[in-house]
Amino acid sequence: MEKLTFKTSGVCSKEIKIGISDGIIASVEFTKGCEGNLQGISKLVEGMPVQDVIKKLKGIDCRGMGTSCPDQLAIALESFLAG
């Protein structure tokens, strides 16, 4: 399993730790942020292909900030794919 730690920008969450195995999200853990919502997002994306998660979450905005915790997860996954 590959592990990625991503420092977020422009959101309440400070960091996202992601485990990926064979292109499938194995685990997601957000540091800080809206705990219940972020636990829910983590559980929903676990077991999903990386590309599917990017498609679903990319561009979601929170309170006009231009990004959100789900968008930051998509950005982290894109950076993972880019190598």
Short mmCIF file of C-alpha atoms in Angstrom, two decimals:
data_model
loop_
_atom_site.label_atom_id
_atom_site.label_comp_id
_atom_site.label_asym_id
_atom_site.label_seq_id
_atom_site.Cartn_x
_atom_site.Cartn_y
_atom_site.Cartn_z
CA MET A 1 0.00 0.00 0.00
CA GLU A 2 1.22 3.47 -0.88
CA LYS A 3 0.74 6.23 1.67
CA LEU A 4 0.37 9.91 0.93
CA THR A 5 0.34 12.84 3.34
CA PHE A 6 -1.06 16.03 1.83
CA LYS A 7 -0.95 19.48 3.46
CA THR A 8 -4.24 21.20 2.67
CA SER A 9 -4.69 24.84 1.70
CA GLY A 10 -7.63 27.21 2.21
CA VAL A 11 -9.75 24.88 4.38
CA CYS A 12 -10.26 24.07 8.06
CA SER A 13 -8.56 20.70 7.73
CA LYS A 14 -4.77 20.89 7.98
CA GLU A 15 -3.70 17.58 6.48
CA ILE A 16 -5.01 14.47 4.74
CA LYS A 17 -3.40 11.03 5.09
CA ILE A 18 -4.39 8.63 2.32
CA GLY A 19 -3.63 4.95 1.79
CA ILE A 20 -3.91 3.67 -1.79
CA SER A 21 -3.62 0.06 -2.92
CA ASP A 22 -3.73 -0.87 -6.62
CA GLY A 23 -5.53 2.36 -7.54
CA ILE A 24 -8.17 1.91 -4.83
CA ILE A 25 -8.53 4.16 -1.77
CA ALA A 26 -7.83 2.00 1.28
CA SER A 27 -7.98 4.71 3.95
CA VAL A 28 -8.44 8.47 4.38
CA GLU A 29 -7.80 10.44 7.57
CA PHE A 30 -8.28 14.20 7.87
CA THR A 31 -6.51 16.21 10.57
CA LYS A 32 -8.74 18.99 12.01
CA GLY A 33 -11.87 20.23 10.26
CA CYS A 34 -15.52 19.17 10.65
CA GLU A 35 -14.94 15.80 12.26
CA GLY A 36 -18.27 14.12 11.57
CA ASN A 37 -18.48 15.24 7.95
CA LEU A 38 -14.88 14.31 7.23
CA GLN A 39 -15.29 10.87 8.81
CA GLY A 40 -18.32 10.40 6.57
CA ILE A 41 -16.42 11.40 3.44
CA SER A 42 -13.57 9.08 4.42
CA LYS A 43 -15.90 6.10 4.84
CA LEU A 44 -17.73 6.85 1.58
CA VAL A 45 -14.56 6.96 -0.56
CA GLU A 46 -12.80 3.95 0.98
CA GLY A 47 -12.91 1.11 -1.54
CA MET A 48 -13.43 3.47 -4.50
CA PRO A 49 -11.02 3.87 -7.43
CA VAL A 50 -8.88 7.01 -7.20
CA GLN A 51 -10.16 8.36 -10.54
CA ASP A 52 -13.81 8.02 -9.46
CA VAL A 53 -13.18 9.96 -6.24
CA ILE A 54 -11.46 12.75 -8.18
CA LYS A 55 -14.41 12.99 -10.58
CA LYS A 56 -16.96 13.18 -7.77
CA LEU A 57 -15.16 15.59 -5.43
CA LYS A 58 -13.12 17.95 -7.65
CA GLY A 59 -14.41 21.51 -7.62
CA ILE A 60 -16.68 21.31 -4.57
CA ASP A 61 -16.68 24.72 -2.87
CA CYS A 62 -17.16 25.50 0.83
CA ARG A 63 -18.57 28.91 1.75
CA GLY A 64 -17.10 30.68 -1.27
CA MET A 65 -13.52 29.74 -0.37
CA GLY A 66 -12.84 28.36 -3.85
CA THR A 67 -12.08 24.93 -2.42
CA SER A 68 -13.28 22.52 0.26
CA CYS A 69 -12.02 19.50 2.16
CA PRO A 70 -13.48 17.15 -0.51
CA ASP A 71 -11.84 19.28 -3.24
CA GLN A 72 -8.54 19.15 -1.35
CA LEU A 73 -8.84 15.34 -1.26
CA ALA A 74 -9.31 15.34 -5.04
CA ILE A 75 -6.28 17.63 -5.45
CA ALA A 76 -4.21 15.31 -3.22
CA LEU A 77 -5.23 12.32 -5.35
CA GLU A 78 -4.37 14.18 -8.55
CA SER A 79 -0.92 14.93 -7.16
CA PHE A 80 -0.54 11.24 -6.31
CA LEU A 81 -1.39 10.24 -9.88
CA ALA A 82 0.99 12.86 -11.29
CA GLY A 83 3.78 11.17 -9.37
#
